[in-house]
Every structure is written in structure tokens, then in C-alpha cells.
């Protein structure tokens, strides 16, 4: 499939392995040709996991990105970037999942992790919760707005909009040492130098 895609669509970017780390690692271990893909496609669902969840939980965003990087580096793909596909990061607010403020905090923290890893495009969430029984799944109430007919913004909408405004065009600069094993901070550099 990758050969046919390269032949028929030479300008297409192939993000390979949009699934669990174990699947991609097997392809890397067996030396899947580097010329047949442009990036490792990460598809971490995250759900109610804390953004700082550690490996070996490959469903957690930050841990999954770390594991992808380790697998690629170990098998000789150090120059291969990790990107994230459409299916990433679903902290939901349905009963039994996250509170509205926690969802908002998780979205910002997940995004900051992805930016710090150099992920060029972060596509989390849905615009709104779904309006059918799917709302009660791990994915269905991850929206930045409530479901129809309400469609009003959740706190996560405001948090994500604020983060986007502040970090628009910014690039990850550094990890800021806090001296704490539980509190972390990262610095970004904006286009205006601040």
C-alpha cells in the first residue's frame, strides 16, 4: 500500500502506524523501509488518564509519545518524526468520567505535552458532544461544547481558546526546573521573542 501510495500520490505524506506502540514497533523491528513513510502516526486516546500518566500506558498521550520515540530511536529511525493523527485525546465528561474543570485542564496539559514533543498539528476532541447513546462511550462526550440542542461551550472551550491565543505561533523552548517531582513547567518562545 505504501509503495502504491508513493507511486500514485508522490506528494502525499504517509503517517504510519496509527495504532498502538506494539504494532509499530514490530514494523520497525523488521526494518520497514524508511522511504515508505514520513512520520510515525500516534493515536493516543487518553480518555480519563492524567496527562502525566507514565509508560507503559500507551493510551496516555505523553507516555505514548515517549514510547513511540523510544521505539523509533531503538530500531534506527531517529530522524523519523512522530505526528498525531485525527484520532487523539478524548477526555470525556459523561457520567463516570471527568468533571468539566478537569477536562479543561487535561486538554491544555495534553496539548502542551504534544507541543513539547514537537508534534506539528494537535487535533483533539470533537466540537461538541454527540447527541445519541455514543455520548456514554469513552469518546462521545469529549466535545468542547455540550450536545445539541444546548451547544453551549464547556470550560474546555475557553481553556483551549485561551491556550491557542497565548501559544499561537510559539515553539517549545525549554523545560523549566521546578525542584518538584509533581510540579512541572515548560517554556515556549513566541514569534515576537517573548
PDB file of C-alpha atoms in Angstrom:
ATOM      1  CA  UNK A   1       0.000   0.000   0.000  1.00  0.00           C
ATOM      2  CA  UNK A   2       2.793   2.430   0.878  1.00  0.00           C
ATOM      3  CA  UNK A   3       4.569   1.702  -2.429  1.00  0.00           C
ATOM      4  CA  UNK A   4       1.354   2.255  -4.386  1.00  0.00           C
ATOM      5  CA  UNK A   5       0.657   5.483  -2.491  1.00  0.00           C
ATOM      6  CA  UNK A   6       4.166   6.792  -3.203  1.00  0.00           C
ATOM      7  CA  UNK A   7       3.775   5.899  -6.884  1.00  0.00           C
ATOM      8  CA  UNK A   8       0.310   7.368  -7.416  1.00  0.00           C
ATOM      9  CA  UNK A   9       0.454  10.274  -4.947  1.00  0.00           C
ATOM     10  CA  UNK A  10       4.130  11.292  -4.678  1.00  0.00           C
ATOM     11  CA  UNK A  11       3.328  14.448  -2.668  1.00  0.00           C
ATOM     12  CA  UNK A  12       1.192  12.623  -0.089  1.00  0.00           C
ATOM     13  CA  UNK A  13       2.541  12.413   3.460  1.00  0.00           C
ATOM     14  CA  UNK A  14       2.249   8.941   4.937  1.00  0.00           C
ATOM     15  CA  UNK A  15       1.735   8.826   8.677  1.00  0.00           C
ATOM     16  CA  UNK A  16       2.305   5.184   9.504  1.00  0.00           C
ATOM     17  CA  UNK A  17       1.175   3.076  12.394  1.00  0.00           C
ATOM     18  CA  UNK A  18      -1.827   4.981  13.711  1.00  0.00           C
ATOM     19  CA  UNK A  19      -2.430   2.497  16.463  1.00  0.00           C
ATOM     20  CA  UNK A  20      -0.704   1.027  19.463  1.00  0.00           C
ATOM     21  CA  UNK A  21       3.021   1.191  20.047  1.00  0.00           C
ATOM     22  CA  UNK A  22       3.425  -2.582  19.834  1.00  0.00           C
ATOM     23  CA  UNK A  23       2.198  -2.751  16.238  1.00  0.00           C
ATOM     24  CA  UNK A  24       4.516   0.000  15.023  1.00  0.00           C
ATOM     25  CA  UNK A  25       7.457  -1.450  16.909  1.00  0.00           C
ATOM     26  CA  UNK A  26       7.071  -4.767  15.101  1.00  0.00           C
ATOM     27  CA  UNK A  27       7.234  -2.998  11.732  1.00  0.00           C
ATOM     28  CA  UNK A  28      10.291  -1.024  12.915  1.00  0.00           C
ATOM     29  CA  UNK A  29      11.953  -4.138  14.346  1.00  0.00           C
ATOM     30  CA  UNK A  30      11.510  -5.814  10.965  1.00  0.00           C
ATOM     31  CA  UNK A  31      13.049  -2.776   9.218  1.00  0.00           C
ATOM     32  CA  UNK A  32      10.036  -1.357   7.397  1.00  0.00           C
ATOM     33  CA  UNK A  33      11.603   0.871   4.699  1.00  0.00           C
ATOM     34  CA  UNK A  34      12.061   4.483   5.830  1.00  0.00           C
ATOM     35  CA  UNK A  35      11.283   5.794   2.372  1.00  0.00           C
ATOM     36  CA  UNK A  36       7.747   4.404   2.577  1.00  0.00           C
ATOM     37  CA  UNK A  37       6.533   6.653   5.388  1.00  0.00           C
ATOM     38  CA  UNK A  38       7.057  10.246   6.547  1.00  0.00           C
ATOM     39  CA  UNK A  39       6.191  10.016  10.232  1.00  0.00           C
ATOM     40  CA  UNK A  40       5.058   7.699  12.976  1.00  0.00           C
ATOM     41  CA  UNK A  41       1.354   8.367  13.450  1.00  0.00           C
ATOM     42  CA  UNK A  42       0.436   8.440  17.118  1.00  0.00           C
ATOM     43  CA  UNK A  43      -3.169   7.788  18.080  1.00  0.00           C
ATOM     44  CA  UNK A  44      -3.335   8.087  21.866  1.00  0.00           C
ATOM     45  CA  UNK A  45      -6.944   8.130  23.050  1.00  0.00           C
ATOM     46  CA  UNK A  46      -6.041   9.396  26.548  1.00  0.00           C
ATOM     47  CA  UNK A  47      -9.647   9.238  27.821  1.00  0.00           C
ATOM     48  CA  UNK A  48      -9.673   9.924  31.593  1.00  0.00           C
ATOM     49  CA  UNK A  49      -5.958   9.318  32.082  1.00  0.00           C
ATOM     50  CA  UNK A  50      -3.956  12.135  33.606  1.00  0.00           C
ATOM     51  CA  UNK A  51      -1.783  13.875  31.014  1.00  0.00           C
ATOM     52  CA  UNK A  52       1.307  12.963  33.047  1.00  0.00           C
ATOM     53  CA  UNK A  53       0.484   9.229  33.129  1.00  0.00           C
ATOM     54  CA  UNK A  54       3.708   7.284  32.747  1.00  0.00           C
ATOM     55  CA  UNK A  55       4.653   4.409  30.431  1.00  0.00           C
ATOM     56  CA  UNK A  56       3.804   1.616  29.874  1.00  0.00           C
ATOM     57  CA  UNK A  57       0.312   3.041  29.424  1.00  0.00           C
ATOM     58  CA  UNK A  58       0.347   3.584  25.654  1.00  0.00           C
ATOM     59  CA  UNK A  59      -3.178   5.042  25.656  1.00  0.00           C
ATOM     60  CA  UNK A  60      -1.963   8.070  27.630  1.00  0.00           C
ATOM     61  CA  UNK A  61      -0.874  10.934  25.374  1.00  0.00           C
ATOM     62  CA  UNK A  62       2.522  11.909  26.795  1.00  0.00           C
ATOM     63  CA  UNK A  63       3.508   8.332  27.658  1.00  0.00           C
ATOM     64  CA  UNK A  64       2.505   7.152  24.195  1.00  0.00           C
ATOM     65  CA  UNK A  65       4.581   9.865  22.504  1.00  0.00           C
ATOM     66  CA  UNK A  66       7.576   8.929  24.672  1.00  0.00           C
ATOM     67  CA  UNK A  67       7.165   5.222  23.872  1.00  0.00           C
ATOM     68  CA  UNK A  68       6.891   5.929  20.133  1.00  0.00           C
ATOM     69  CA  UNK A  69      10.090   7.982  20.246  1.00  0.00           C
ATOM     70  CA  UNK A  70      11.922   5.245  22.164  1.00  0.00           C
ATOM     71  CA  UNK A  71      10.821   2.512  19.739  1.00  0.00           C
ATOM     72  CA  UNK A  72      11.779   4.535  16.667  1.00  0.00           C
ATOM     73  CA  UNK A  73      15.163   5.525  18.090  1.00  0.00           C
ATOM     74  CA  UNK A  74      15.956   1.972  19.221  1.00  0.00           C
ATOM     75  CA  UNK A  75      15.245   0.491  15.789  1.00  0.00           C
ATOM     76  CA  UNK A  76      17.192   3.050  13.745  1.00  0.00           C
ATOM     77  CA  UNK A  77      14.534   5.645  12.884  1.00  0.00           C
ATOM     78  CA  UNK A  78      15.998   8.559  14.878  1.00  0.00           C
ATOM     79  CA  UNK A  79      15.283  11.008  12.061  1.00  0.00           C
ATOM     80  CA  UNK A  80      11.639   9.929  11.732  1.00  0.00           C
ATOM     81  CA  UNK A  81       9.240  12.421  13.367  1.00  0.00           C
ATOM     82  CA  UNK A  82       6.249  11.475  15.472  1.00  0.00           C
ATOM     83  CA  UNK A  83       2.994  13.126  14.432  1.00  0.00           C
ATOM     84  CA  UNK A  84      -0.539  12.777  15.708  1.00  0.00           C
ATOM     85  CA  UNK A  85      -3.474  11.851  13.572  1.00  0.00           C
ATOM     86  CA  UNK A  86      -7.133  12.795  13.838  1.00  0.00           C
ATOM     87  CA  UNK A  87      -7.890  10.186  16.486  1.00  0.00           C
ATOM     88  CA  UNK A  88      -6.159  11.573  19.570  1.00  0.00           C
ATOM     89  CA  UNK A  89      -7.039  12.753  23.066  1.00  0.00           C
ATOM     90  CA  UNK A  90     -10.617  12.203  24.261  1.00  0.00           C
ATOM     91  CA  UNK A  91     -11.079  13.317  27.874  1.00  0.00           C
ATOM     92  CA  UNK A  92     -14.827  12.914  28.264  1.00  0.00           C
ATOM     93  CA  UNK A  93     -17.280  14.447  30.721  1.00  0.00           C
ATOM     94  CA  UNK A  94     -20.037  11.840  30.683  1.00  0.00           C
ATOM     95  CA  UNK A  95     -21.091  10.232  33.975  1.00  0.00           C
ATOM     96  CA  UNK A  96     -18.168   8.309  35.475  1.00  0.00           C
ATOM     97  CA  UNK A  97     -15.532  10.210  33.516  1.00  0.00           C
ATOM     98  CA  UNK A  98     -14.115  13.702  34.160  1.00  0.00           C
ATOM     99  CA  UNK A  99     -15.568  16.857  35.668  1.00  0.00           C
ATOM    100  CA  UNK A 100     -15.844  19.915  33.405  1.00  0.00           C
ATOM    101  CA  UNK A 101     -12.870  21.764  35.016  1.00  0.00           C
ATOM    102  CA  UNK A 102     -10.717  18.620  34.888  1.00  0.00           C
ATOM    103  CA  UNK A 103     -11.485  18.122  31.197  1.00  0.00           C
ATOM    104  CA  UNK A 104     -10.419  21.719  30.520  1.00  0.00           C
ATOM    105  CA  UNK A 105      -7.152  21.290  32.430  1.00  0.00           C
ATOM    106  CA  UNK A 106      -6.436  17.954  30.729  1.00  0.00           C
ATOM    107  CA  UNK A 107      -6.912  19.375  27.230  1.00  0.00           C
ATOM    108  CA  UNK A 108      -4.405  22.149  27.883  1.00  0.00           C
ATOM    109  CA  UNK A 109      -1.890  19.802  29.516  1.00  0.00           C
ATOM    110  CA  UNK A 110      -2.217  17.232  26.696  1.00  0.00           C
ATOM    111  CA  UNK A 111      -1.686  19.966  24.108  1.00  0.00           C
ATOM    112  CA  UNK A 112       1.365  21.345  25.918  1.00  0.00           C
ATOM    113  CA  UNK A 113       2.890  17.857  26.015  1.00  0.00           C
ATOM    114  CA  UNK A 114       2.305  17.370  22.286  1.00  0.00           C
ATOM    115  CA  UNK A 115       3.824  20.774  21.530  1.00  0.00           C
ATOM    116  CA  UNK A 116       6.829  19.987  23.714  1.00  0.00           C
ATOM    117  CA  UNK A 117       7.346  16.746  21.772  1.00  0.00           C
ATOM    118  CA  UNK A 118       7.398  18.748  18.545  1.00  0.00           C
ATOM    119  CA  UNK A 119       4.110  17.418  17.204  1.00  0.00           C
ATOM    120  CA  UNK A 120       3.293  19.843  14.374  1.00  0.00           C
ATOM    121  CA  UNK A 121      -0.516  19.503  14.485  1.00  0.00           C
ATOM    122  CA  UNK A 122      -2.610  18.522  17.507  1.00  0.00           C
ATOM    123  CA  UNK A 123      -6.214  17.584  16.651  1.00  0.00           C
ATOM    124  CA  UNK A 124      -8.022  16.595  19.825  1.00  0.00           C
ATOM    125  CA  UNK A 125     -11.657  16.328  20.712  1.00  0.00           C
ATOM    126  CA  UNK A 126     -14.881  16.953  18.883  1.00  0.00           C
ATOM    127  CA  UNK A 127     -16.542  20.342  18.506  1.00  0.00           C
ATOM    128  CA  UNK A 128     -19.475  19.131  20.577  1.00  0.00           C
ATOM    129  CA  UNK A 129     -20.588  16.083  22.489  1.00  0.00           C
ATOM    130  CA  UNK A 130     -22.533  13.665  20.330  1.00  0.00           C
ATOM    131  CA  UNK A 131     -26.286  13.653  20.691  1.00  0.00           C
ATOM    132  CA  UNK A 132     -27.007   9.932  20.815  1.00  0.00           C
ATOM    133  CA  UNK A 133     -26.102   6.972  23.023  1.00  0.00           C
ATOM    134  CA  UNK A 134     -22.480   7.228  21.809  1.00  0.00           C
ATOM    135  CA  UNK A 135     -22.221  10.093  24.302  1.00  0.00           C
ATOM    136  CA  UNK A 136     -21.825   7.446  27.018  1.00  0.00           C
ATOM    137  CA  UNK A 137     -18.720   5.904  25.417  1.00  0.00           C
ATOM    138  CA  UNK A 138     -15.117   6.914  26.050  1.00  0.00           C
ATOM    139  CA  UNK A 139     -15.286   9.237  23.028  1.00  0.00           C
ATOM    140  CA  UNK A 140     -18.787  10.654  22.883  1.00  0.00           C
ATOM    141  CA  UNK A 141     -18.625  13.429  25.474  1.00  0.00           C
ATOM    142  CA  UNK A 142     -15.166  14.785  24.731  1.00  0.00           C
ATOM    143  CA  UNK A 143     -16.570  17.845  22.976  1.00  0.00           C
ATOM    144  CA  UNK A 144     -15.541  21.406  23.632  1.00  0.00           C
ATOM    145  CA  UNK A 145     -19.274  22.215  23.668  1.00  0.00           C
ATOM    146  CA  UNK A 146     -22.276  20.358  25.038  1.00  0.00           C
ATOM    147  CA  UNK A 147     -24.510  18.253  22.780  1.00  0.00           C
ATOM    148  CA  UNK A 148     -27.490  19.544  20.819  1.00  0.00           C
ATOM    149  CA  UNK A 149     -29.792  21.251  21.464  1.00  0.00           C
ATOM    150  CA  UNK A 150     -27.700  23.181  24.011  1.00  0.00           C
ATOM    151  CA  UNK A 151     -24.393  23.501  22.080  1.00  0.00           C
ATOM    152  CA  UNK A 152     -23.023  25.979  24.605  1.00  0.00           C
ATOM    153  CA  UNK A 153     -19.293  25.999  25.334  1.00  0.00           C
ATOM    154  CA  UNK A 154     -17.790  23.940  28.121  1.00  0.00           C
ATOM    155  CA  UNK A 155     -14.921  25.318  30.239  1.00  0.00           C
ATOM    156  CA  UNK A 156     -12.596  23.308  27.962  1.00  0.00           C
ATOM    157  CA  UNK A 157     -13.622  25.527  25.026  1.00  0.00           C
ATOM    158  CA  UNK A 158     -12.474  28.629  26.891  1.00  0.00           C
ATOM    159  CA  UNK A 159      -9.295  26.942  28.179  1.00  0.00           C
ATOM    160  CA  UNK A 160      -8.340  25.686  24.721  1.00  0.00           C
ATOM    161  CA  UNK A 161      -9.109  29.050  23.086  1.00  0.00           C
ATOM    162  CA  UNK A 162      -7.002  30.854  25.692  1.00  0.00           C
ATOM    163  CA  UNK A 163      -4.092  28.449  25.260  1.00  0.00           C
ATOM    164  CA  UNK A 164      -4.306  28.755  21.477  1.00  0.00           C
ATOM    165  CA  UNK A 165      -4.273  32.548  21.689  1.00  0.00           C
ATOM    166  CA  UNK A 166      -1.270  32.618  24.021  1.00  0.00           C
ATOM    167  CA  UNK A 167       0.748  29.993  22.141  1.00  0.00           C
ATOM    168  CA  UNK A 168      -0.196  30.967  18.577  1.00  0.00           C
ATOM    169  CA  UNK A 169       2.978  30.601  16.525  1.00  0.00           C
ATOM    170  CA  UNK A 170       5.056  29.772  19.602  1.00  0.00           C
ATOM    171  CA  UNK A 171       7.580  26.958  19.686  1.00  0.00           C
ATOM    172  CA  UNK A 172       8.703  24.818  22.583  1.00  0.00           C
ATOM    173  CA  UNK A 173      11.814  26.324  24.148  1.00  0.00           C
ATOM    174  CA  UNK A 174      12.719  24.513  27.350  1.00  0.00           C
ATOM    175  CA  UNK A 175      11.754  22.574  30.437  1.00  0.00           C
ATOM    176  CA  UNK A 176      11.822  24.864  33.458  1.00  0.00           C
ATOM    177  CA  UNK A 177      13.223  23.168  36.544  1.00  0.00           C
ATOM    178  CA  UNK A 178      10.851  23.458  39.495  1.00  0.00           C
ATOM    179  CA  UNK A 179      12.645  21.254  42.009  1.00  0.00           C
ATOM    180  CA  UNK A 180       9.453  19.254  42.420  1.00  0.00           C
ATOM    181  CA  UNK A 181       8.610  15.718  41.294  1.00  0.00           C
ATOM    182  CA  UNK A 182       4.953  16.736  40.941  1.00  0.00           C
ATOM    183  CA  UNK A 183       5.016  20.263  39.508  1.00  0.00           C
ATOM    184  CA  UNK A 184       6.459  20.876  36.066  1.00  0.00           C
ATOM    185  CA  UNK A 185       6.690  23.881  33.796  1.00  0.00           C
ATOM    186  CA  UNK A 186       7.686  24.383  30.196  1.00  0.00           C
ATOM    187  CA  UNK A 187       8.658  27.491  28.293  1.00  0.00           C
ATOM    188  CA  UNK A 188       7.610  28.497  24.807  1.00  0.00           C
ATOM    189  CA  UNK A 189       9.073  31.205  22.596  1.00  0.00           C
ATOM    190  CA  UNK A 190       6.634  33.384  20.695  1.00  0.00           C
ATOM    191  CA  UNK A 191       7.289  34.947  17.300  1.00  0.00           C
ATOM    192  CA  UNK A 192       7.720  38.355  18.949  1.00  0.00           C
ATOM    193  CA  UNK A 193      10.580  36.942  21.036  1.00  0.00           C
ATOM    194  CA  UNK A 194       8.702  36.810  24.339  1.00  0.00           C
TER     195      UNK A 194
END
